[in-house]
Structures are given as structure tokens and as C-alpha cells.
CSV table of C-alpha atoms and ligand atoms in Angstrom, one decimal:
chain,number,residue,atom,x,y,z
A,877,UNK,CA,11.1,8.0,-19.9
A,878,UNK,CA,11.5,9.1,-16.1
A,879,UNK,CA,8.4,9.3,-13.3
A,880,UNK,CA,9.2,11.1,-11.1
A,881,UNK,CA,7.0,12.9,-7.6
A,882,UNK,CA,7.0,16.9,-6.8
A,883,UNK,CA,7.4,17.5,-3.0
A,884,UNK,CA,7.0,21.2,-4.2
A,885,UNK,CA,8.0,24.0,-0.9
A,886,UNK,CA,5.4,26.5,-1.3
A,887,UNK,CA,7.2,28.3,1.8
A,888,UNK,CA,9.4,29.4,-1.4
A,889,UNK,CA,7.5,28.0,-3.9
A,890,UNK,CA,11.0,26.0,-4.9
A,891,UNK,CA,11.0,22.0,-5.9
A,892,UNK,CA,13.2,21.1,-2.7
A,893,UNK,CA,13.1,17.3,-3.1
A,894,UNK,CA,12.5,13.9,-5.9
A,895,UNK,CA,12.6,10.9,-5.9
A,896,UNK,CA,11.8,8.5,-8.8
A,897,UNK,CA,8.8,6.7,-8.8
A,898,UNK,CA,9.9,4.4,-12.6
A,899,UNK,CA,12.1,5.5,-15.3
A,900,UNK,CA,11.8,3.1,-18.4
A,901,UNK,CA,15.6,3.5,-19.1
A,902,UNK,CA,17.1,2.3,-15.9
A,903,UNK,CA,13.9,-0.7,-13.9
A,904,UNK,CA,12.1,-1.0,-18.4
A,905,UNK,CA,9.0,0.4,-17.2
A,906,UNK,CA,7.1,4.5,-16.1
A,907,UNK,CA,5.5,5.2,-12.7
A,908,UNK,CA,2.2,3.2,-13.0
A,909,UNK,CA,-1.2,3.9,-11.2
A,910,UNK,CA,-3.3,1.5,-12.0
A,911,UNK,CA,-7.1,1.1,-10.6
A,912,UNK,CA,-7.8,-1.8,-9.1
A,913,UNK,CA,-10.8,-3.1,-10.7
A,914,UNK,CA,-8.7,-2.2,-14.6
A,915,UNK,CA,-6.3,-4.4,-12.1
A,916,UNK,CA,-8.4,-7.4,-11.1
A,917,UNK,CA,-9.6,-7.5,-15.0
A,918,UNK,CA,-6.9,-8.1,-16.7
A,919,UNK,CA,-5.8,-10.5,-13.5
A,920,UNK,CA,-8.7,-12.4,-14.5
A,921,UNK,CA,-8.4,-11.9,-18.4
A,922,UNK,CA,-4.7,-13.8,-18.0
A,923,UNK,CA,-6.6,-16.8,-15.4
A,924,UNK,CA,-9.2,-17.8,-18.6
A,925,UNK,CA,-6.2,-18.2,-21.2
A,926,UNK,CA,-3.8,-20.3,-18.6
A,927,UNK,CA,-6.8,-22.5,-17.7
A,928,UNK,CA,-6.5,-21.3,-14.4
A,929,UNK,CA,-10.1,-21.8,-12.9
A,930,UNK,CA,-11.0,-19.2,-10.1
A,931,UNK,CA,-13.9,-20.2,-7.9
A,932,UNK,CA,-16.2,-17.5,-6.6
A,933,UNK,CA,-18.9,-16.7,-3.4
A,934,UNK,CA,-16.4,-19.1,-0.9
A,935,UNK,CA,-16.0,-17.4,2.3
A,936,UNK,CA,-13.5,-19.4,4.5
A,937,UNK,CA,-14.2,-19.9,7.6
A,938,UNK,CA,-11.4,-21.8,10.1
A,939,UNK,CA,-8.8,-24.6,9.9
A,940,UNK,CA,-10.5,-28.4,10.4
A,941,UNK,CA,-6.9,-30.1,10.2
A,942,UNK,CA,-3.9,-30.3,9.6
A,943,UNK,CA,-1.5,-33.3,9.0
A,944,UNK,CA,1.6,-34.5,6.9
A,945,UNK,CA,-0.3,-34.8,3.8
A,946,UNK,CA,-2.5,-31.9,3.5
A,947,UNK,CA,-5.4,-29.4,5.0
A,948,UNK,CA,-8.5,-29.5,6.1
A,949,UNK,CA,-10.8,-25.8,6.3
A,950,UNK,CA,-14.5,-25.1,5.9
A,951,UNK,CA,-16.7,-22.2,4.4
A,952,UNK,CA,-18.8,-20.4,5.6
A,953,UNK,CA,-22.5,-22.9,5.3
A,954,UNK,CA,-20.4,-25.4,6.1
A,955,UNK,CA,-18.9,-26.7,3.5
A,956,UNK,CA,-14.9,-28.4,3.3
A,957,UNK,CA,-12.2,-27.9,0.9
A,958,UNK,CA,-9.0,-29.8,1.0
A,959,UNK,CA,-5.6,-29.0,-0.7
A,960,UNK,CA,-1.4,-29.7,0.1
A,961,UNK,CA,-1.6,-26.4,0.8
A,962,UNK,CA,-3.6,-23.1,2.0
A,963,UNK,CA,-2.0,-19.7,1.3
A,964,UNK,CA,-4.5,-17.3,2.5
A,965,UNK,CA,-4.6,-14.0,0.5
A,966,UNK,CA,-7.4,-12.3,2.6
A,967,UNK,CA,-6.7,-9.2,3.7
A,968,UNK,CA,-5.8,-7.1,6.0
A,969,UNK,CA,-8.3,-9.0,8.4
A,970,UNK,CA,-7.2,-12.4,7.6
A,971,UNK,CA,-9.4,-15.1,8.8
A,972,UNK,CA,-6.6,-17.4,7.8
A,973,UNK,CA,-4.2,-15.8,9.5
A,974,UNK,CA,-6.2,-16.5,12.6
A,975,UNK,CA,-4.9,-20.1,12.4
A,976,UNK,CA,-1.6,-19.4,13.0
A,977,UNK,CA,-1.6,-16.8,15.4
A,978,UNK,CA,-4.6,-15.5,16.7
A,979,UNK,CA,-3.8,-13.3,18.7
A,980,UNK,CA,-3.4,-11.0,16.0
A,981,UNK,CA,-4.7,-7.6,14.7
A,982,UNK,CA,-4.1,-5.1,12.3
A,983,UNK,CA,-3.1,-1.8,14.7
A,984,UNK,CA,-3.7,2.0,14.0
A,985,UNK,CA,-1.3,4.1,12.2
A,986,UNK,CA,-2.9,7.3,14.0
A,987,UNK,CA,-3.7,8.4,10.2
A,988,UNK,CA,-5.8,8.9,7.7
A,989,UNK,CA,-5.9,9.5,4.2
A,990,UNK,CA,-8.7,12.3,2.7
A,991,UNK,CA,-9.0,12.2,-1.0
A,992,UNK,CA,-11.8,13.1,-3.9
A,993,UNK,CA,-11.0,13.1,-7.4
A,994,UNK,CA,-12.1,16.0,-10.3
A,995,UNK,CA,-11.6,15.7,-14.6
A,996,UNK,CA,-8.1,16.8,-14.7
A,997,UNK,CA,-9.6,20.1,-16.8
A,998,UNK,CA,-10.4,21.8,-14.5
A,999,UNK,CA,-7.2,23.2,-12.9
A,1000,UNK,CA,-4.9,24.8,-15.6
A,1001,UNK,CA,-2.0,23.9,-15.3
A,1002,UNK,CA,1.2,25.8,-15.2
A,1003,UNK,CA,4.0,24.5,-19.0
A,1004,UNK,CA,5.7,21.7,-18.3
A,1005,UNK,CA,4.5,20.9,-14.7
A,1006,UNK,CA,5.3,17.2,-13.3
A,1007,UNK,CA,3.2,15.8,-11.6
A,1008,UNK,CA,2.9,13.9,-9.5
A,1009,UNK,CA,3.5,17.1,-7.2
A,1010,UNK,CA,3.2,16.9,-3.2
A,1011,UNK,CA,2.8,20.6,-2.0
A,1012,UNK,CA,3.8,21.1,1.6
A,1013,UNK,CA,2.9,24.2,3.6
A,1014,UNK,CA,5.1,24.5,7.0
A,1015,UNK,CA,1.9,24.9,9.5
A,1016,UNK,CA,-0.9,23.6,7.1
A,1017,UNK,CA,0.0,20.4,5.9
A,1018,UNK,CA,0.4,18.7,2.4
A,1019,UNK,CA,-1.1,17.7,-0.4
A,1020,UNK,CA,-0.3,15.1,-3.1
A,1021,UNK,CA,-1.7,15.8,-6.8
A,1022,UNK,CA,-1.6,13.1,-9.1
A,1023,UNK,CA,-2.8,11.8,-12.4
A,1024,UNK,CA,-5.0,8.8,-13.4
A,1025,UNK,CA,-5.9,6.9,-16.7
A,1026,UNK,CA,-3.4,6.7,-19.0
A,1027,UNK,CA,-4.7,10.5,-20.6
A,1028,UNK,CA,-3.9,11.7,-16.7
A,1029,UNK,CA,-7.5,13.1,-17.4
A,1030,UNK,CA,-8.4,13.0,-14.3
A,1031,UNK,CA,-6.5,14.3,-11.5
A,1032,UNK,CA,-6.7,12.7,-7.4
A,1033,UNK,CA,-6.2,15.4,-4.2
A,1034,UNK,CA,-5.2,13.5,-1.4
A,1035,UNK,CA,-4.0,14.7,1.9
A,1036,UNK,CA,-3.4,13.2,4.9
A,1037,UNK,CA,-4.9,13.6,8.8
A,1038,UNK,CA,-3.5,12.6,12.0
A,1039,UNK,CA,-6.4,11.5,14.4
A,1040,UNK,CA,-7.3,9.0,17.5
A,1041,UNK,CA,-8.0,5.4,17.2
A,1042,UNK,CA,-12.0,4.9,17.6
A,1043,UNK,CA,-14.4,2.6,18.2
A,1044,UNK,CA,-17.0,0.3,15.5
A,1045,UNK,CA,-19.3,3.0,16.0
A,1046,UNK,CA,-17.1,6.3,15.3
A,1047,UNK,CA,-15.4,4.9,12.5
A,1048,UNK,CA,-19.0,3.4,11.2
A,1049,UNK,CA,-19.7,7.3,12.2
A,1050,UNK,CA,-16.1,9.2,10.6
A,1051,UNK,CA,-16.1,7.0,7.8
A,1052,UNK,CA,-20.1,8.5,6.9
A,1053,UNK,CA,-18.7,11.9,7.9
A,1054,UNK,CA,-18.6,12.4,4.6
A,1055,UNK,CA,-18.4,17.2,5.5
A,1056,UNK,CA,-16.6,17.1,7.8
A,1057,UNK,CA,-13.6,15.6,5.1
A,1058,UNK,CA,-14.8,18.0,2.6
A,1059,UNK,CA,-14.3,20.6,5.1
A,1060,UNK,CA,-10.9,18.8,6.4
A,1061,UNK,CA,-9.2,18.5,2.7
A,1062,UNK,CA,-10.2,22.3,1.9
A,1063,UNK,CA,-8.8,23.7,5.6
A,1064,UNK,CA,-6.1,26.0,5.2
A,1065,UNK,CA,-6.6,25.8,1.1
A,1066,UNK,CA,-5.4,30.2,0.9
A,1067,UNK,CA,-2.3,29.0,2.2
A,1068,UNK,CA,-1.7,27.1,-1.0
A,1069,UNK,CA,-1.1,28.7,-4.6
A,1070,UNK,CA,-3.6,28.4,-7.2
A,1071,UNK,CA,-3.7,25.2,-8.8
A,1072,UNK,CA,-4.4,23.5,-5.5
A,1073,UNK,CA,-7.1,25.9,-4.6
A,1074,UNK,CA,-8.8,25.5,-8.2
A,1075,UNK,CA,-8.1,22.0,-7.7
A,1076,UNK,CA,-10.2,21.9,-4.2
A,1077,UNK,CA,-12.6,24.2,-5.4
A,1078,UNK,CA,-14.1,21.2,-8.4
A,1079,UNK,CA,-13.9,18.6,-5.1
A,1080,UNK,CA,-18.0,17.7,-4.4
A,1081,UNK,CA,-18.8,15.5,-1.7
A,1082,UNK,CA,-20.0,13.3,-3.5
A,1083,UNK,CA,-16.7,12.4,-4.7
A,1084,UNK,CA,-14.3,12.4,-0.8
A,1085,UNK,CA,-12.9,9.0,0.2
A,1086,UNK,CA,-11.8,8.5,3.5
A,1087,UNK,CA,-8.7,6.2,3.7
A,1088,UNK,CA,-7.7,4.6,8.3
A,1089,UNK,CA,-3.8,3.7,7.8
A,1090,UNK,CA,-3.6,-0.1,10.3
A,1091,UNK,CA,-0.6,-1.9,10.2
A,1092,UNK,CA,-0.6,-5.1,10.5
A,1093,UNK,CA,2.4,-6.0,13.5
A,1094,UNK,CA,5.8,-7.9,12.3
A,1095,UNK,CA,5.1,-11.6,13.4
A,1096,UNK,CA,7.8,-13.9,13.4
A,1097,UNK,CA,6.7,-16.7,11.0
A,1098,UNK,CA,4.2,-16.8,8.0
A,1099,UNK,CA,3.6,-20.1,8.2
A,1100,UNK,CA,1.9,-22.7,10.2
A,1101,UNK,CA,3.7,-25.0,12.5
A,1102,UNK,CA,3.4,-28.0,10.3
A,1103,UNK,CA,3.1,-26.1,7.0
A,1104,UNK,CA,1.0,-26.6,5.0
A,1105,UNK,CA,-0.7,-22.8,6.1
A,1106,UNK,CA,0.6,-19.6,4.7
A,1107,UNK,CA,-0.2,-16.0,4.9
A,1108,UNK,CA,1.0,-13.4,2.2
A,1109,UNK,CA,0.2,-10.1,1.5
A,1110,UNK,CA,-2.1,-7.9,3.7
A,1111,UNK,CA,-2.2,-10.5,5.8
A,1112,UNK,CA,1.5,-11.8,6.1
A,1113,UNK,CA,2.0,-7.6,6.1
A,1114,UNK,CA,-0.2,-4.8,5.7
A,1115,UNK,CA,2.4,-1.6,5.8
A,1116,UNK,CA,1.4,1.9,5.3
A,1117,UNK,CA,0.1,2.8,2.0
A,1118,UNK,CA,2.3,5.9,1.5
A,1119,UNK,CA,5.4,4.4,0.0
A,1120,UNK,CA,2.1,2.2,-2.0
A,1121,UNK,CA,3.9,-0.6,-2.3
A,1122,UNK,CA,1.0,-2.8,-1.1
A,1123,UNK,CA,-0.6,-4.2,-4.6
A,1124,UNK,CA,3.3,-4.8,-5.4
A,1125,UNK,CA,4.2,-6.7,-2.7
A,1126,UNK,CA,1.1,-9.4,-3.0
A,1127,UNK,CA,2.6,-9.7,-6.5
A,1128,UNK,CA,6.3,-10.2,-5.4
A,1129,UNK,CA,5.5,-12.9,-2.2
A,1130,UNK,CA,3.2,-14.7,-4.7
A,1131,UNK,CA,6.3,-15.9,-7.0
A,1132,UNK,CA,8.9,-15.7,-4.3
A,1133,UNK,CA,6.3,-18.5,-2.2
A,1134,UNK,CA,5.1,-20.6,-5.7
A,1135,UNK,CA,9.4,-20.9,-6.0
A,1136,UNK,CA,10.5,-22.4,-2.8
A,1137,UNK,CA,6.9,-23.5,-2.6
A,1138,UNK,CA,8.5,-25.8,-5.6
A,1139,UNK,CA,11.5,-26.6,-3.6
A,1140,UNK,CA,9.6,-28.8,-0.6
A,1141,UNK,CA,9.2,-32.2,0.4
A,1142,UNK,CA,6.5,-32.3,3.2
A,1143,UNK,CA,9.8,-33.0,5.8
A,1144,UNK,CA,11.4,-29.4,4.7
A,1145,UNK,CA,7.9,-26.7,4.2
A,1146,UNK,CA,8.3,-25.2,7.4
A,1147,UNK,CA,12.3,-24.6,7.2
A,1148,UNK,CA,11.7,-23.7,3.3
A,1149,UNK,CA,9.0,-21.4,3.9
A,1150,UNK,CA,10.7,-19.9,7.2
A,1151,UNK,CA,13.5,-18.6,4.5
A,1152,UNK,CA,10.3,-17.2,2.5
A,1153,UNK,CA,9.6,-15.4,5.1
A,1154,UNK,CA,12.8,-13.6,6.1
A,1155,UNK,CA,13.6,-12.7,2.9
A,1156,UNK,CA,10.6,-11.4,2.4
A,1157,UNK,CA,9.9,-9.1,5.6
A,1158,UNK,CA,13.3,-7.6,5.2
A,1159,UNK,CA,11.6,-6.2,2.0
A,1160,UNK,CA,9.1,-4.9,4.3
A,1161,UNK,CA,11.4,-3.6,7.1
A,1162,UNK,CA,12.5,-1.5,3.9
A,1163,UNK,CA,9.0,-0.4,3.4
A,1164,UNK,CA,8.3,0.8,6.3
A,1165,UNK,CA,11.1,2.7,6.6
A,1166,UNK,CA,10.5,4.4,2.8
A,1167,UNK,CA,6.8,5.1,3.8
A,1168,UNK,CA,7.2,6.8,7.1
A,1169,UNK,CA,10.0,9.0,4.8
A,1170,UNK,CA,7.4,9.6,2.6
A,1171,UNK,CA,5.4,10.6,5.7
A,1172,UNK,CA,7.3,13.1,7.2
A,1173,UNK,CA,7.0,14.6,4.2
A,1174,UNK,CA,2.6,15.2,3.9
A,1175,UNK,CA,2.7,16.2,7.3
A,1176,UNK,CA,5.2,18.7,7.3
A,1177,UNK,CA,5.2,19.8,10.9
A,1178,UNK,CA,6.7,16.0,11.8
A,1179,UNK,CA,9.9,17.6,11.1
A,1180,UNK,CA,11.2,18.6,13.8
A,1181,UNK,CA,12.9,23.0,12.9
A,1182,UNK,CA,9.3,22.7,10.4
A,1183,UNK,CA,10.3,23.6,6.2
A,1184,UNK,CA,14.4,23.0,5.7
A,1185,UNK,CA,16.6,20.9,3.8
A,1186,UNK,CA,18.5,19.7,6.5
A,1187,UNK,CA,15.6,18.1,8.4
A,1188,UNK,CA,14.4,16.2,5.1
A,1189,UNK,CA,14.8,16.6,1.2
A,1190,UNK,CA,18.0,15.9,1.0
A,1191,UNK,CA,17.6,11.8,0.7
A,1192,UNK,CA,18.4,10.7,-2.0
A,1193,UNK,CA,15.6,7.5,-2.5
A,1194,UNK,CA,18.3,4.4,-4.4
A,1195,UNK,CA,15.4,2.6,-5.7
A,1196,UNK,CA,16.7,-0.3,-7.6
A,1197,UNK,CA,16.0,-3.0,-4.7
A,1198,UNK,CA,12.5,-2.1,-5.6
A,1199,UNK,CA,12.2,-1.5,-9.1
A,1200,UNK,CA,14.0,-3.9,-10.5
A,1201,UNK,CA,14.7,-6.5,-7.4
A,1202,UNK,CA,15.5,-10.1,-9.3
A,1203,UNK,CA,13.2,-12.1,-7.4
A,1204,UNK,CA,14.9,-15.2,-9.2
A,1205,UNK,CA,18.0,-14.8,-7.9
A,1206,UNK,CA,16.8,-13.8,-4.5
A,1207,UNK,CA,15.1,-17.3,-3.9
A,1208,UNK,CA,18.3,-19.0,-4.4
A,1209,UNK,CA,20.0,-17.2,-2.3
A,1210,UNK,CA,17.2,-18.3,0.4
A,1211,UNK,CA,17.7,-21.2,-0.1
A,1212,UNK,CA,21.0,-21.5,0.1
A,1213,UNK,CA,21.3,-19.0,2.7
H,601,FAD,C1,-8.2,2.7,-0.2
H,601,FAD,C2,-7.6,2.2,-0.9
H,601,FAD,C3,-6.8,3.1,-1.5
H,601,FAD,C4,-5.4,1.7,-1.5
H,601,FAD,N1,-4.5,2.3,-2.1
H,601,FAD,C5,-3.2,1.9,-3.3
H,601,FAD,C6,-2.4,2.5,-4.0
H,601,FAD,O1,-2.4,2.7,-4.4
H,601,FAD,N2,-1.0,1.2,-4.3
H,601,FAD,C7,-1.4,0.2,-3.7
H,601,FAD,O2,-0.1,-0.2,-3.5
H,601,FAD,N3,-2.4,0.1,-2.3
H,601,FAD,C8,-2.4,0.2,-2.2
H,601,FAD,N4,-3.7,0.2,-1.3
H,601,FAD,C9,-3.2,-1.7,-0.7
H,601,FAD,C10,-3.7,-2.4,-1.2
H,601,FAD,O3,-5.2,-2.2,-1.7
H,601,FAD,C11,-3.6,-4.2,-0.3
H,601,FAD,O4,-2.0,-4.1,-0.3
H,601,FAD,C12,-3.6,-5.0,-1.6
H,601,FAD,O5,-5.1,-5.0,-1.9
H,601,FAD,C13,-3.3,-6.0,-0.5
H,601,FAD,O6,-3.6,-7.5,-1.6
H,601,FAD,P1,-4.3,-8.5,-0.5
H,601,FAD,O7,-4.6,-9.4,-1.9
H,601,FAD,O8,-3.0,-9.3,0.0
H,601,FAD,O9,-5.3,-8.5,-0.3
H,601,FAD,P2,-6.7,-7.4,-0.8
H,601,FAD,O10,-6.3,-7.0,-1.7
H,601,FAD,O11,-7.8,-6.7,0.2
H,601,FAD,O12,-7.8,-8.7,-1.5
H,601,FAD,C14,-8.9,-9.6,0.5
H,601,FAD,C15,-9.7,-10.4,-0.5
H,601,FAD,O13,-9.8,-12.0,-0.1
H,601,FAD,C16,-11.5,-12.1,-0.3
H,601,FAD,N5,-11.5,-11.9,1.2
H,601,FAD,C17,-11.4,-11.6,2.8
H,601,FAD,N6,-11.8,-12.3,3.6
H,601,FAD,C18,-11.6,-13.7,3.3
H,601,FAD,C19,-12.5,-15.4,3.5
H,601,FAD,N7,-13.7,-15.4,4.9
H,601,FAD,N8,-12.8,-15.9,2.7
H,601,FAD,C20,-12.5,-16.4,1.5
H,601,FAD,N9,-11.8,-14.7,0.8
H,601,FAD,C21,-11.9,-13.7,1.9
H,601,FAD,C22,-11.6,-10.7,-0.2
H,601,FAD,O14,-12.5,-10.2,-0.5
H,601,FAD,C23,-10.6,-9.7,-0.7
H,601,FAD,O15,-11.2,-10.1,-2.7
H,601,FAD,C24,-4.7,0.3,-0.9
H,601,FAD,C25,-5.3,0.3,0.2
H,601,FAD,C26,-6.6,0.9,0.5
H,601,FAD,C27,-7.8,0.1,1.3
């Protein structure tokens, strides 16, 4: 089965663009939408099966020292950790990142997503209606509808909003303002087809969530000078979420890091891990372009001449590089480079 996301131009109510988000025939798996807690539970079960110990309740605060033999760091409340290498996978506001890059801060992308979940049975879907779908209006933005759970019994409805950067207090107020977000979600819905109107009328304020989009600026290195401290995942390259790839890229980072780190002796750490970062950055750069292409689809007004197939909607996304990467082969190429 192939899973495709559909873009519908409500101007003439015709689909004008689709893109793959998985294909059993081509890539070996369909598109997957998985709740974070479900994924974490599955990963924890795998760790138990493989006797990998996880220690909870420790908060990294700072690196104490890095030497040719390893690295020593401090946890909150003064306890100390020590290892041959430390990998910071501590998210977009990474504390580990401040060791190699004290001045790097995530940058707000002036976009946020407002979303809500509803029971799918509150919407009458036309027969054989393909989901997920983005329904676009020339002047009123776009709604994304996507099914959750294996049986599709929950539907998420999302609309993106352009917004200026706020200070800490401003963000606190904006994120707490469920009424304002609910209002934004409903604004202009009369210009959209029945399924959007039905979905919006089923939204309750409690189910509304807000997601500001941040990006971590590109860094020349994801590894400290001595090679003993690295960052990966959002800590290294949080990207705009429009491509839905943030979580997947952490797995690719971790897998390739482990393969490359296994090839290093103490002296070659810095040199080899620089190759890892270069290889991974290429993938991230392609994803940033993909996210921009997606964003244009979700902000029709961004396209210079309004809804028009000549302007956007005709790119042929070739997704082999994304959905079926041969990571072992890539690592061999990076090592040989
Ligand atoms: C609302 C929302 C929706 C999203 N939807 C999608 C989606 O649909 N698809 C997708 O692919 N991605 C999505 N993302 C992005 C995705 O969640 C991230 O790209 C991904 O989780 C990054 O993984 P990570 O391991 O790098 O960081 P995180 O998942 O952020 O994990 C960081 C971990 O480090 C811990 N930590 C932080 N600081 C410290 C410290 N000092 N000491 C010890 N531990 C620490 C945190 O508690 C956390 O457990 C979404 C993100 C958000 C916010």
C-alpha cells in the first residue's frame, strides 16, 4: 500500500498535488503516525529486552573536563558522571550543546501550528476520501486533516499561523490563550468544504494545542574539539517540522554515529566525527528545503501569484533518499571520503 498526502485546491475543489509519505511496495513500509508516548514505550521495551540500563531522574548541568581518555560532567545536585564519550540528545534547548557552542540559540521561524484532535466519526468523509489531506484556500490559509491511531478513529486538524517572536512573558500568555487559538482555528472556516467545517465544529478548547516552530542554526561542528562530546537530534539540528522528520532523523543520527564512533581510536575521534557531521548535515539541508516546499503548500498566500499550478504544487517529490536510505553504505562512503 502506498500512502500519499493530498493537497486540494479549494478554489476549484480539485486535487492538484500529492506526495508520498510511505509505500510498502517501494520502501517496505506504509506512512506511520505514532504518538510520542507509544514510540517511547516500544523503545523502552527493546532496551529491557537487550539489557540496556536506563537511569532516570538525572539532569546534566555542565562539562567538568575533557581529556584524551574521556569526559567528566556534572549532574544537578552535584553528582558526577564519567565516560569515554558523551552524546547529548537533550533536545532543542540542549544544555550539552552549550559546551561546544556557548552562543547558539534556537531561532523562531515566525510560524506556529494550532491543532486539535476530534473523534473521526464526527466528520462525514466522502466515500474513498484519501487522508491525510491539506485543503487550501487562496486567501484563508490551509487546513491539514490527518488520521491518528491504527484504526484512524481520531482525527487531528491543524492550521499554521504566522506570528512575530515574543518575549518569555509574551509566549507564556500566547501559549495559555486557548480561546485565541481556538478562534484562529475557526477563522475563515466558512470558506472551506463540509469536512473541514464539521471537523472544526467538533473541536473543543481543551483539545487545542499550539506548537511554535524553532530551528537550530547550522553549526560547523556537532563535536567538541577533543572529540569526546557530541550532540545529535534536535540538539544539533532541530528543523522546521513541516516535513514530519524530526523524530526519524534522531534515529538516523544515532545509528550512523554509533557506526562511525566504532571506527575511531582516541586520536581520530575529531577527524572521523567531523565526517559524520558533514554527511548528516547534507541530509538535514535537504530536509530544510523539503520543509520550505511544504510550508508554501500550507500558506497558499506565500506563493507569489496565488493558487496556480505554475507557481507551486507540481514538484515531483522523489523520496527514495528519505524513505529508503542505505545508512551502512553512506557511512562507508563518509569514512572513505
Ligand atoms: C508539538 C510537537 C509535535 C511534533 N510532531 C512531530 C511529528 O509529527 N513528527 C516528527 O518527526 N517530529 C515531530 N516533532 C519533533 C520531534 O518531537 C523532535 O524532532 C524529536 O523529539 C527530537 O528528538 P530528540 O531526542 O533530539 O529530543 P527530545 O525528544 O526533545 O528529547 C530530549 C530529551 O532530553 C531530556 N533533557 C533535556 N535537557 C536535559 C538535561 N539537561 N539533562 C538530562 N536530560 C535532559 C528531555 O527531558 C527529553 O527527554 C514534534 C515536536 C513537537 C514539540
